[in-house]
mmCIF file of C-alpha atoms in Angstrom:
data_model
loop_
_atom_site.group_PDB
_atom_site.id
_atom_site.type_symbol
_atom_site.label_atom_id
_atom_site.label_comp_id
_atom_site.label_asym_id
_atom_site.label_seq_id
_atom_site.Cartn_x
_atom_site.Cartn_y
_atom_site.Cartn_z
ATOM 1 C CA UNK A 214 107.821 41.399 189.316
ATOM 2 C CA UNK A 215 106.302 44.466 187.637
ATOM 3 C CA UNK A 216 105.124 43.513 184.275
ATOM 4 C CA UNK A 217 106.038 46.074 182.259
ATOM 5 C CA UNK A 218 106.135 44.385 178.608
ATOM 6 C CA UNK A 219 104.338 41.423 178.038
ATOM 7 C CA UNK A 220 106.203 37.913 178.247
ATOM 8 C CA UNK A 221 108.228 36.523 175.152
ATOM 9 C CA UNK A 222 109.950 33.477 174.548
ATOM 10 C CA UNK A 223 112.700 32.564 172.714
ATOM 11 C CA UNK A 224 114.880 29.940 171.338
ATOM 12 C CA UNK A 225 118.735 30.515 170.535
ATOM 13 C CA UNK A 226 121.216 27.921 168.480
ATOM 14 C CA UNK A 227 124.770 28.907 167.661
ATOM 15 C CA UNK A 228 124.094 26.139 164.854
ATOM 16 C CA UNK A 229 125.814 23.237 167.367
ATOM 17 C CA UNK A 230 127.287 21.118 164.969
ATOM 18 C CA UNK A 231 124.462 18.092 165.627
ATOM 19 C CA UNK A 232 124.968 14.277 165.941
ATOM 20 C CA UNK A 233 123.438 11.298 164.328
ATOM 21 C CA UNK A 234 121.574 8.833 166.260
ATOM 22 C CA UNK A 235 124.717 7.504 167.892
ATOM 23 C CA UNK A 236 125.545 11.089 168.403
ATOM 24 C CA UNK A 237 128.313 11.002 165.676
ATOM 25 C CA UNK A 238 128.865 14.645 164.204
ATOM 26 C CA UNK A 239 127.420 15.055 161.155
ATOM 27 C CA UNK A 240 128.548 17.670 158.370
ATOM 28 C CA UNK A 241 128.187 21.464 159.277
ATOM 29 C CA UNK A 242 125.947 21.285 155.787
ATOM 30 C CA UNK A 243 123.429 19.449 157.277
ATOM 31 C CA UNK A 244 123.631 21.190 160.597
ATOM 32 C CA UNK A 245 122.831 24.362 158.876
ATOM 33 C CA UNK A 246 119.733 22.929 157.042
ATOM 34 C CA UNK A 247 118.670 21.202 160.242
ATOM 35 C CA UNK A 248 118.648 24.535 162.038
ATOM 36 C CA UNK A 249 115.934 25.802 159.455
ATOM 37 C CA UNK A 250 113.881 22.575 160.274
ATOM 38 C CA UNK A 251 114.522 23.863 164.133
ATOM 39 C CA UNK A 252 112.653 27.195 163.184
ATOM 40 C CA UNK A 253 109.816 25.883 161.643
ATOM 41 C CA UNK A 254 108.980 23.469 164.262
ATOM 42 C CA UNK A 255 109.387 26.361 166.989
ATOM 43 C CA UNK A 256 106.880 28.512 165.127
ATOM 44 C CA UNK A 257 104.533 25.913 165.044
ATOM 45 C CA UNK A 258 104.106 24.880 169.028
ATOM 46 C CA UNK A 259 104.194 28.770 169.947
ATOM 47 C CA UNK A 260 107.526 29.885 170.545
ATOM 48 C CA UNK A 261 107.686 34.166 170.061
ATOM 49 C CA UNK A 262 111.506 34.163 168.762
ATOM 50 C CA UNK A 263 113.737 31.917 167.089
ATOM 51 C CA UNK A 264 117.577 33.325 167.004
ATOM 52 C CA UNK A 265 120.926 31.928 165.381
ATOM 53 C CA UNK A 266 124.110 33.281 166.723
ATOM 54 C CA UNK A 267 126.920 34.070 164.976
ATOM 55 C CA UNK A 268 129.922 31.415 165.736
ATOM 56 C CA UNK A 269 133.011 30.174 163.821
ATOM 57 C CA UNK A 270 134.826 27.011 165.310
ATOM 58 C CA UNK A 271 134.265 23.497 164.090
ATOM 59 C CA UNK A 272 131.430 22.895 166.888
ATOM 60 C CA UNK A 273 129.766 25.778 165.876
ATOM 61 C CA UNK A 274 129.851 26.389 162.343
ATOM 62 C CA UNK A 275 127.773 29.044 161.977
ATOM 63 C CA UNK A 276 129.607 32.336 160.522
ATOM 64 C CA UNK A 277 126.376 33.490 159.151
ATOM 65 C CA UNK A 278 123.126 33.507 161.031
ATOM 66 C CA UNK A 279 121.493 36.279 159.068
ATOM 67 C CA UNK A 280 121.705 34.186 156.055
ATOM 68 C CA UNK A 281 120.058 30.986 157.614
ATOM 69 C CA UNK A 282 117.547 33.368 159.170
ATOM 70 C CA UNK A 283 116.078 35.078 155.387
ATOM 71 C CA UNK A 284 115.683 31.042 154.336
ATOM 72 C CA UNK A 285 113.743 30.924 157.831
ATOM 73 C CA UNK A 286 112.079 33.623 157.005
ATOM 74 C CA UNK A 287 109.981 32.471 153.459
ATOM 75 C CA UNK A 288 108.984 29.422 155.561
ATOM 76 C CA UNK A 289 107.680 31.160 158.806
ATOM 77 C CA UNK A 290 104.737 33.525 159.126
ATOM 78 C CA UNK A 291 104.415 34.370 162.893
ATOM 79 C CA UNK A 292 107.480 34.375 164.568
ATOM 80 C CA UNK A 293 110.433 36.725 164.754
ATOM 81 C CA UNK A 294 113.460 36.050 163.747
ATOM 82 C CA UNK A 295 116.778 37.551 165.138
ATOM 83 C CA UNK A 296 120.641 37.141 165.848
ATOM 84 C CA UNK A 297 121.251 35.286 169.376
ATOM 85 C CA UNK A 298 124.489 37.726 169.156
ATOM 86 C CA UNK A 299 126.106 39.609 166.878
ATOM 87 C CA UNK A 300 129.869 40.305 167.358
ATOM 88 C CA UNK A 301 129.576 43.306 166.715
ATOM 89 C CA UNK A 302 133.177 44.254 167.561
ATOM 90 C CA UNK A 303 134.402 42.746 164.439
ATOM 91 C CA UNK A 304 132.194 43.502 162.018
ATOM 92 C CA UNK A 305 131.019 46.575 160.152
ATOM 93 C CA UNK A 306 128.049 48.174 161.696
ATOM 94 C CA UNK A 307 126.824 49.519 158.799
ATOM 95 C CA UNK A 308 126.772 46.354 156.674
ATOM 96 C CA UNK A 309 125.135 44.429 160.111
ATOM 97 C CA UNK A 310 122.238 47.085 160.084
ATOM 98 C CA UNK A 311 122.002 46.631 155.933
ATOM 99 C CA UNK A 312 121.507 43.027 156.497
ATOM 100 C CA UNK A 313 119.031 42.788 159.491
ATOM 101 C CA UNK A 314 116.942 45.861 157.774
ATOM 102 C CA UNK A 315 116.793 43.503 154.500
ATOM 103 C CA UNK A 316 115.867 40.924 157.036
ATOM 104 C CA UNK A 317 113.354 43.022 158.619
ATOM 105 C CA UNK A 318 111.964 43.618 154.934
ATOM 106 C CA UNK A 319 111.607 40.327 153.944
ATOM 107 C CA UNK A 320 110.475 39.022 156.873
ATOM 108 C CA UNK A 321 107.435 41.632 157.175
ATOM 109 C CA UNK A 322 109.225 43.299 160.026
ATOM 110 C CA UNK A 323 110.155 40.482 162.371
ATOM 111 C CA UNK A 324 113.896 40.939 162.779
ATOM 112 C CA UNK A 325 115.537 41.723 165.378
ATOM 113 C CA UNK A 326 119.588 41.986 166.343
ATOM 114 C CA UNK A 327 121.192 41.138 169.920
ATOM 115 C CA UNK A 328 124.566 42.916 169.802
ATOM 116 C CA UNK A 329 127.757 41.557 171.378
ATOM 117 C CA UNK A 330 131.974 42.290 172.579
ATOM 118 C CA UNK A 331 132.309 39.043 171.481
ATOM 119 C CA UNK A 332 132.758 36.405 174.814
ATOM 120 C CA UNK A 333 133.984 33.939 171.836
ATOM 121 C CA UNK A 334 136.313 35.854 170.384
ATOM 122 C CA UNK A 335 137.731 33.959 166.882
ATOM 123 C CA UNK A 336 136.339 36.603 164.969
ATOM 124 C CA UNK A 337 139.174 38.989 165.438
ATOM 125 C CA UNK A 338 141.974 37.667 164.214
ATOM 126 C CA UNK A 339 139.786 36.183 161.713
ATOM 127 C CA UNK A 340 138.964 39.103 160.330
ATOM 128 C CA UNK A 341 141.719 41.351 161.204
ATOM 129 C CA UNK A 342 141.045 43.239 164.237
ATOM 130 C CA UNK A 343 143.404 43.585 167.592
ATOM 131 C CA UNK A 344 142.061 42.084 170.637
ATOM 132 C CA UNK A 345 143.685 45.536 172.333
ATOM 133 C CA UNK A 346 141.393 47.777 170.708
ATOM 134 C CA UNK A 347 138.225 45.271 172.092
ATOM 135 C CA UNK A 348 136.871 47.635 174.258
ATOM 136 C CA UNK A 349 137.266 50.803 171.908
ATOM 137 C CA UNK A 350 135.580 48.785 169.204
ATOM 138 C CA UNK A 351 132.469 47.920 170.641
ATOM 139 C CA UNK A 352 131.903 51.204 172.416
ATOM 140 C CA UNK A 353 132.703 53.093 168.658
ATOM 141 C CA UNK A 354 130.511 50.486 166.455
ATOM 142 C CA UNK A 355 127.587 50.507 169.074
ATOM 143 C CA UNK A 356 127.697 54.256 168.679
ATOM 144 C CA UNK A 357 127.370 53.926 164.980
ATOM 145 C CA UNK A 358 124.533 51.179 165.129
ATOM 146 C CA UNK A 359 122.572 53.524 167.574
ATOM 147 C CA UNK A 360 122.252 56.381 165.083
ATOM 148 C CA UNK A 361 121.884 53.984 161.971
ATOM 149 C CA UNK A 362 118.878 52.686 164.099
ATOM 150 C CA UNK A 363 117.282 56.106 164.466
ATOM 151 C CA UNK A 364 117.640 56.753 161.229
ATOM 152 C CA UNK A 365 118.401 59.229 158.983
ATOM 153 C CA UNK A 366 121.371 60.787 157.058
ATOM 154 C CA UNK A 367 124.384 59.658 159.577
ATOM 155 C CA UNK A 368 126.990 61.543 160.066
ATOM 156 C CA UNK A 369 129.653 59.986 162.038
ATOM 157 C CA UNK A 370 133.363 60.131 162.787
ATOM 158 C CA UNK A 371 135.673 57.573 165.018
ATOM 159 C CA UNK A 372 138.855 55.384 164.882
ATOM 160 C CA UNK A 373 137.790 52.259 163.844
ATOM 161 C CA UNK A 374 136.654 53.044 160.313
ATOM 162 C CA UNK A 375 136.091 55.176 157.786
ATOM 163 C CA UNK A 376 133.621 58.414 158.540
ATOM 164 C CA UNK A 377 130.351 59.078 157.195
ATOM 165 C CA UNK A 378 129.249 62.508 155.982
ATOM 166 C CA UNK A 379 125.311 62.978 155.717
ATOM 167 C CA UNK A 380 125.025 59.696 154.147
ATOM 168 C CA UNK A 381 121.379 58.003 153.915
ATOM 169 C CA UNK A 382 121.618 54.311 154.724
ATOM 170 C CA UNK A 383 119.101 51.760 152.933
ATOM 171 C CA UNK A 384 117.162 49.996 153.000
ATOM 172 C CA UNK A 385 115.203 52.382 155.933
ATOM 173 C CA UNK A 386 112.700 50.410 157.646
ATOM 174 C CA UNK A 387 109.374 50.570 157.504
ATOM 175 C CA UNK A 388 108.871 50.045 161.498
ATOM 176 C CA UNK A 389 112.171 50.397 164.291
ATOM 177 C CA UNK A 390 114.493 47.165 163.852
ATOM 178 C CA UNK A 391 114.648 45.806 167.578
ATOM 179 C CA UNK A 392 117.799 45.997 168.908
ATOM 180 C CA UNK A 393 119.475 44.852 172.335
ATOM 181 C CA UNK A 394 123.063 44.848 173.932
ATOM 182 C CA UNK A 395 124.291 41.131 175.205
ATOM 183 C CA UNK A 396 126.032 41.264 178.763
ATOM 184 C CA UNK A 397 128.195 38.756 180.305
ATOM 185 C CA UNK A 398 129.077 40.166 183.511
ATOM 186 C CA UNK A 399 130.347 44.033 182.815
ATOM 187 C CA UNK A 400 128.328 46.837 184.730
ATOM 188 C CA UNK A 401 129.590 49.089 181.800
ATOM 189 C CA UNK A 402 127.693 46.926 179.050
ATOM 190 C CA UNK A 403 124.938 47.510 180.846
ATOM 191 C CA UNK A 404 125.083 51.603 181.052
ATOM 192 C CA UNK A 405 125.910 51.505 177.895
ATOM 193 C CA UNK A 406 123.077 49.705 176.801
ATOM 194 C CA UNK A 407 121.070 52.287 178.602
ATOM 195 C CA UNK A 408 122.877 54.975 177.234
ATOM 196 C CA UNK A 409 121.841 54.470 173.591
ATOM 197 C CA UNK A 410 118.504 53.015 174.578
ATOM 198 C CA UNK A 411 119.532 49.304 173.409
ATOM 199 C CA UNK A 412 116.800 46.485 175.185
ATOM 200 C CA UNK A 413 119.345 44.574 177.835
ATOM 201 C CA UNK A 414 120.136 40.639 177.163
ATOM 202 C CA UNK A 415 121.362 39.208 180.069
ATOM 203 C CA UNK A 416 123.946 36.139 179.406
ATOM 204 C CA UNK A 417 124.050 33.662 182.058
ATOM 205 C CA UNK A 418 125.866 30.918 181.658
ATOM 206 C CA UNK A 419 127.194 30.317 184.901
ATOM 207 C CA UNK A 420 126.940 31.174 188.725
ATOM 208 C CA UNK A 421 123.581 32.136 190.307
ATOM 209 C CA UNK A 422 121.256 33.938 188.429
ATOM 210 C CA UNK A 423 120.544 35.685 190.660
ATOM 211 C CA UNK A 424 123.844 37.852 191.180
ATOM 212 C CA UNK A 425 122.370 39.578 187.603
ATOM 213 C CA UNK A 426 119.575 41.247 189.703
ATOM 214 C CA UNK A 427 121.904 44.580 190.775
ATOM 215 C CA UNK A 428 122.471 44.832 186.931
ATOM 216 C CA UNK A 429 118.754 45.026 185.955
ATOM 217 C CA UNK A 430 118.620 47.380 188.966
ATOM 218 C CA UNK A 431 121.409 49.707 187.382
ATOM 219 C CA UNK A 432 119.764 49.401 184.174
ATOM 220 C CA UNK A 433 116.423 50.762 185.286
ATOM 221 C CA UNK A 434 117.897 53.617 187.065
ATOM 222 C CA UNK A 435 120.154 54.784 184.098
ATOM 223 C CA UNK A 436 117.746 54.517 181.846
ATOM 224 C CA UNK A 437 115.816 57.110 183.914
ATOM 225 C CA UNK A 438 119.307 59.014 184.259
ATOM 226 C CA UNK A 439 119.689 59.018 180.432
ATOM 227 C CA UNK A 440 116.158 60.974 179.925
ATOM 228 C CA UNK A 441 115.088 57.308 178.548
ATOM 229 C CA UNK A 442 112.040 55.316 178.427
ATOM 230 C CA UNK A 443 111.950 51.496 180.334
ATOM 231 C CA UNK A 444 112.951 49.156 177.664
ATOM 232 C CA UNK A 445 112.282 44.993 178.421
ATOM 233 C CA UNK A 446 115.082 42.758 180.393
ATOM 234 C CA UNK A 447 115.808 39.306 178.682
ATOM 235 C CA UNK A 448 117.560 36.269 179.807
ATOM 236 C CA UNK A 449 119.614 33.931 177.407
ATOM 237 C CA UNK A 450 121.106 30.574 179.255
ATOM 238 C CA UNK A 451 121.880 27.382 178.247
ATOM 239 C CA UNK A 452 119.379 24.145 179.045
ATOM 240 C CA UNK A 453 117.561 21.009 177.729
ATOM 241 C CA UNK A 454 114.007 19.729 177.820
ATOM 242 C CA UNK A 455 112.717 15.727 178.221
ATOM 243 C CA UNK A 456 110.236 14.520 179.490
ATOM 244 C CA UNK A 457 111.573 13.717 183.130
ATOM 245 C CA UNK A 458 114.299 15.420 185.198
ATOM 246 C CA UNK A 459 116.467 12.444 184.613
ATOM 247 C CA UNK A 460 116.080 11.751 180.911
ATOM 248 C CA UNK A 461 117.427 15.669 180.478
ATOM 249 C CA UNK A 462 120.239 14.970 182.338
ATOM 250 C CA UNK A 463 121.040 11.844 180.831
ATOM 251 C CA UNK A 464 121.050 13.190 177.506
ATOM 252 C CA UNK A 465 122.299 16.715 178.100
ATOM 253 C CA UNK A 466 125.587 15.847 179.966
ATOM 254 C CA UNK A 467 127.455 13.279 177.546
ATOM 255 C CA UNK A 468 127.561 15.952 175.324
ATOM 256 C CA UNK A 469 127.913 19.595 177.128
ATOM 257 C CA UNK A 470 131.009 17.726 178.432
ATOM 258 C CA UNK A 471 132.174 16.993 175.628
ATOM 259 C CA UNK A 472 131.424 20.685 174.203
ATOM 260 C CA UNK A 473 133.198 22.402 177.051
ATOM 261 C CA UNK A 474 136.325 20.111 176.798
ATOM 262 C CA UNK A 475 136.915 21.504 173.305
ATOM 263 C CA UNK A 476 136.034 25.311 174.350
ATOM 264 C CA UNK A 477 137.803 25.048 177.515
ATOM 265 C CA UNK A 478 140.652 24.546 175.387
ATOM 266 C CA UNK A 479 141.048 27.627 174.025
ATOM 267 C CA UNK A 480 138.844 29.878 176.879
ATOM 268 C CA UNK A 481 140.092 28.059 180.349
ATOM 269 C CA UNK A 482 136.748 26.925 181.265
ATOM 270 C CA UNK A 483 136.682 23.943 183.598
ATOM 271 C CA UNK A 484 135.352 20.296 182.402
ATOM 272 C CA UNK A 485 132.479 19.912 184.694
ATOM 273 C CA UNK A 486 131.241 16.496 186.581
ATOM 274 C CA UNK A 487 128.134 15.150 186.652
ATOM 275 C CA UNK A 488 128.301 15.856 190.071
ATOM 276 C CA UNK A 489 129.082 19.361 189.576
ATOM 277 C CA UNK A 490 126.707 19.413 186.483
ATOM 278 C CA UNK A 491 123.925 18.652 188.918
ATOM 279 C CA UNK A 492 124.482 22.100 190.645
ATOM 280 C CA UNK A 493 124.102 24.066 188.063
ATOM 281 C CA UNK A 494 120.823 22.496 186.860
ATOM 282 C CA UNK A 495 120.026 23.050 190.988
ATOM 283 C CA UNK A 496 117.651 25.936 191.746
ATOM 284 C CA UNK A 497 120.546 27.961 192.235
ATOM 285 C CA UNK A 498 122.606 27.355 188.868
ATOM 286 C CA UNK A 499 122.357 28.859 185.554
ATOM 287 C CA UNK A 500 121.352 25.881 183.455
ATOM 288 C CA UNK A 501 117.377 24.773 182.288
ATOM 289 C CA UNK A 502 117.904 21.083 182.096
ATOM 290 C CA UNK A 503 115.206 18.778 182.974
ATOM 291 C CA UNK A 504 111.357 18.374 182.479
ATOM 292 C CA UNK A 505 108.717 20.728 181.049
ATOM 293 C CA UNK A 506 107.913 21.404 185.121
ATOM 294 C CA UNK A 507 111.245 21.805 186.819
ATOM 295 C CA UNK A 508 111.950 24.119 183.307
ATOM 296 C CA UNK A 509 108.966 26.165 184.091
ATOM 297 C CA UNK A 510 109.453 26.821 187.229
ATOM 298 C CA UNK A 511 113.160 27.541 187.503
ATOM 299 C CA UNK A 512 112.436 30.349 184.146
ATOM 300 C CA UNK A 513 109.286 32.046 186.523
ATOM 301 C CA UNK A 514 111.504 32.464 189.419
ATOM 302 C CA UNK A 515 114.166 33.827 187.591
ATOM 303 C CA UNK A 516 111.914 36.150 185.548
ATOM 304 C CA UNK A 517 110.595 37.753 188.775
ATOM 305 C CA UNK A 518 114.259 37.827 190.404
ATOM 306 C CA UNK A 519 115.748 39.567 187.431
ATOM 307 C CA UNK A 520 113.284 42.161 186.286
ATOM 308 C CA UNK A 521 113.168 40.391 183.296
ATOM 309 C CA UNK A 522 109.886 39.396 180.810
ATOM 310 C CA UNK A 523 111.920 37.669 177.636
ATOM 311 C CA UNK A 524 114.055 34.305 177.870
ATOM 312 C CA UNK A 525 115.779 32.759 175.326
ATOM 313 C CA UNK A 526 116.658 29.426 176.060
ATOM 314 C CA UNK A 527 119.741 28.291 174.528
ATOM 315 C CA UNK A 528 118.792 24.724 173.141
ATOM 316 C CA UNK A 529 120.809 21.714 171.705
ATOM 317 C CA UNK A 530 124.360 21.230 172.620
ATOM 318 C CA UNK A 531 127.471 19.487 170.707
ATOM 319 C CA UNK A 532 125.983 16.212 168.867
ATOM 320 C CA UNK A 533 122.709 15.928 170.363
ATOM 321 C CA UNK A 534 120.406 13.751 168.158
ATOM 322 C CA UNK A 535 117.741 15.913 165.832
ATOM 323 C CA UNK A 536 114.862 13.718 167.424
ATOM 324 C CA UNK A 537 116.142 14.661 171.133
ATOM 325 C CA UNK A 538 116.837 18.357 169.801
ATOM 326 C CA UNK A 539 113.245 18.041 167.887
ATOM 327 C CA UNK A 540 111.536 16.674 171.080
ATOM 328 C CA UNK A 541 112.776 19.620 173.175
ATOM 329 C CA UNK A 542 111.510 22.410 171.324
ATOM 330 C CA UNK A 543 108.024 20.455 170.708
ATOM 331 C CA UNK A 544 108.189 20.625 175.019
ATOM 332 C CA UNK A 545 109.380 23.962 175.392
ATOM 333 C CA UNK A 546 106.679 25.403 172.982
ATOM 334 C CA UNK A 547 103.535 23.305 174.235
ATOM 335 C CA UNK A 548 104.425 22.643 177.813
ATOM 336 C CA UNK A 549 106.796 25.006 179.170
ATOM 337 C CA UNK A 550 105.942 28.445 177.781
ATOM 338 C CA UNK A 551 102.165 27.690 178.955
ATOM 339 C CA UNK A 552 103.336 26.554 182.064
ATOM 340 C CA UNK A 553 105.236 29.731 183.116
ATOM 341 C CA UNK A 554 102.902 32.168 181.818
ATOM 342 C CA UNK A 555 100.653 30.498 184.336
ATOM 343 C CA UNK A 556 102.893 30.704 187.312
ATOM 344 C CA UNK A 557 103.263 34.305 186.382
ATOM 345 C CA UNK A 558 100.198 35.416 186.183
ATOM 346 C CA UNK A 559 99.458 33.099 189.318
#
């Protein structure tokens, strides 16, 4: 792997709604607070990014990150602070680049947005929008949120909302608000991305990592097509941290099974084993569970397959405990992230 940008590490919550200690949910009000507790803790073992993604359904009751993220933000000093996705599709992208620029402000410019379609897609009728015009609303809004990023007077025109004429956007930034397109599994996300010069997110949450590397391939070359400089490659995915291979397991799969019972509901996906479970924590699944070790090692070879120098892990799932949750952010922060910057640079 060519090391273009230098190595960041992340940790994403869709603000699971948590358990107790017998892994009972507890209120989405105390989820919320506990994801603030979540933030400070990562900033203080050494974790670069902390991000909240917008979500909501009763298991993930969080509608809105950005708020969360300003009460994260007069409690942190170091780390930055930014939307593990942003359905952007159905929401206005002027009002999302008001609020992450007031984040920026307030957080001393450590924000940062990771724009989505929308994989999870309650949002639309939730807020009015037709799932027929999906693909004409992202590829409008992300248009809009490109030039409100460069900045300026805008001047803009499309279907999907009203037009703007020369008007100046505040507040303006005082340095570029970070900005990156989320891909599932569409080539087109990913030229697009390029296109407007938007840092690529890869989403993996299933299949072989791997089959992402033609996609940080196409990225790089249409970048260069576009007339645009390289811009960093992250990975988000899904995973747990204990202190041995079998303690993750133990506690991660009681409750991702019962997360993807409820989802699979409403989105098809299948109710995996344990058996099956165990595949996709293999070397050759898209899941992080298990200890600090078989973590690190599993992130460095997928870092060097995929192009790729940022990963967000996405930690806690469905009503894990706060002291399991608690204890796997204290691991990825003080023995993982050292760990895999040294089999990097090794």
């Amino acid at each position: 792997m060519t090391v273009r940008f230098p190595l960041e590490f992340a940790l994403d919550t869709f603000g699971d709604r948590m358990g107790d200690e017998q892994h009972h949910p507890i209120t989405h009000a105390q989820s919320i607070r506990n994801v603030v507790e979540q933030a400070e803790l990562a900033e203080q073992v050494g974790v670069d990014v902390f991000g909240i993604g917008e979500h909501h359904t009763d298991e993930f009751p969080m509608p809105a990150g950005d708020v969360v993220l300003g009460t994260i933000a007069a409690r942190t000093e170091r780390i930055r602070l930014g939307s593990a996705v942003t359905v952007l599709s159905s929401d206005d992208p002027v009002r999302v680049f008001q609020r992450y620029s007031t984040l920026h402000a307030l957080s001393n410019g450590r924000a940062e947005v990771i724009l989505g379609r929308g994989s999870s897609t309650e949002s639309f009728p939730l807020f009015g929008y037709d799932l027929a015009d999906y693909d004409t609303l992202f590829e409008e809004k992300t248009n809009l949120f490109a030039a409100l990023r460069d900045g300026g007077p805008i001047t803009w025109q499309g279907t999907t909302r009203s037009a703007l004429l020369g008007q100046d956007i505040v507040p303006h930034t005082e340095t570029p608000l970070r900005s990156w397109i989320g891909v599932g599994g569409s080539p087109q996300s990913v030229i697009r991305a390029a296109r407007y010069g938007f840092n690529l997110m890869l989403a993996i949450i299933g299949g072989h990592p791997a089959r992402f590397a033609p996609f940080s391939q196409l990225y790089r070359e249409a970048l260069t097509k576009f007339d645009r400089e390289q811009l960093p490659i992250g990975v988000h995915a899904p995973g747990h941290i204990a202190a041995t291979d079998e303690e993750a397991f133990e506690e991660f799969y009681p409750r991702y099974e019962e997360v993807m019972r409820t989802v699979g509901r409403s989105r098809g996906f299948r109710v995996p084993t344990a058996e099956q479970l165990r595949r996709d924590i293999g070397p050759d699944g898209a899941l992080y569970v298990g200890s600090p070790e078989t973590v690190a090692h599993k992130i460095a070879t997928n870092l060097r397959t995929l192009d790729a120098t940022r990963f967000n892990l996405k930690f806690n799932v469905g009503a894990t405990s706060r002291a399991q949750v608690l204890r796997a952010i204290d691991l990825y922060g003080t023995k993982v992230i050292p760990r895999v910057r040294e089999l990097l640079t090794d």
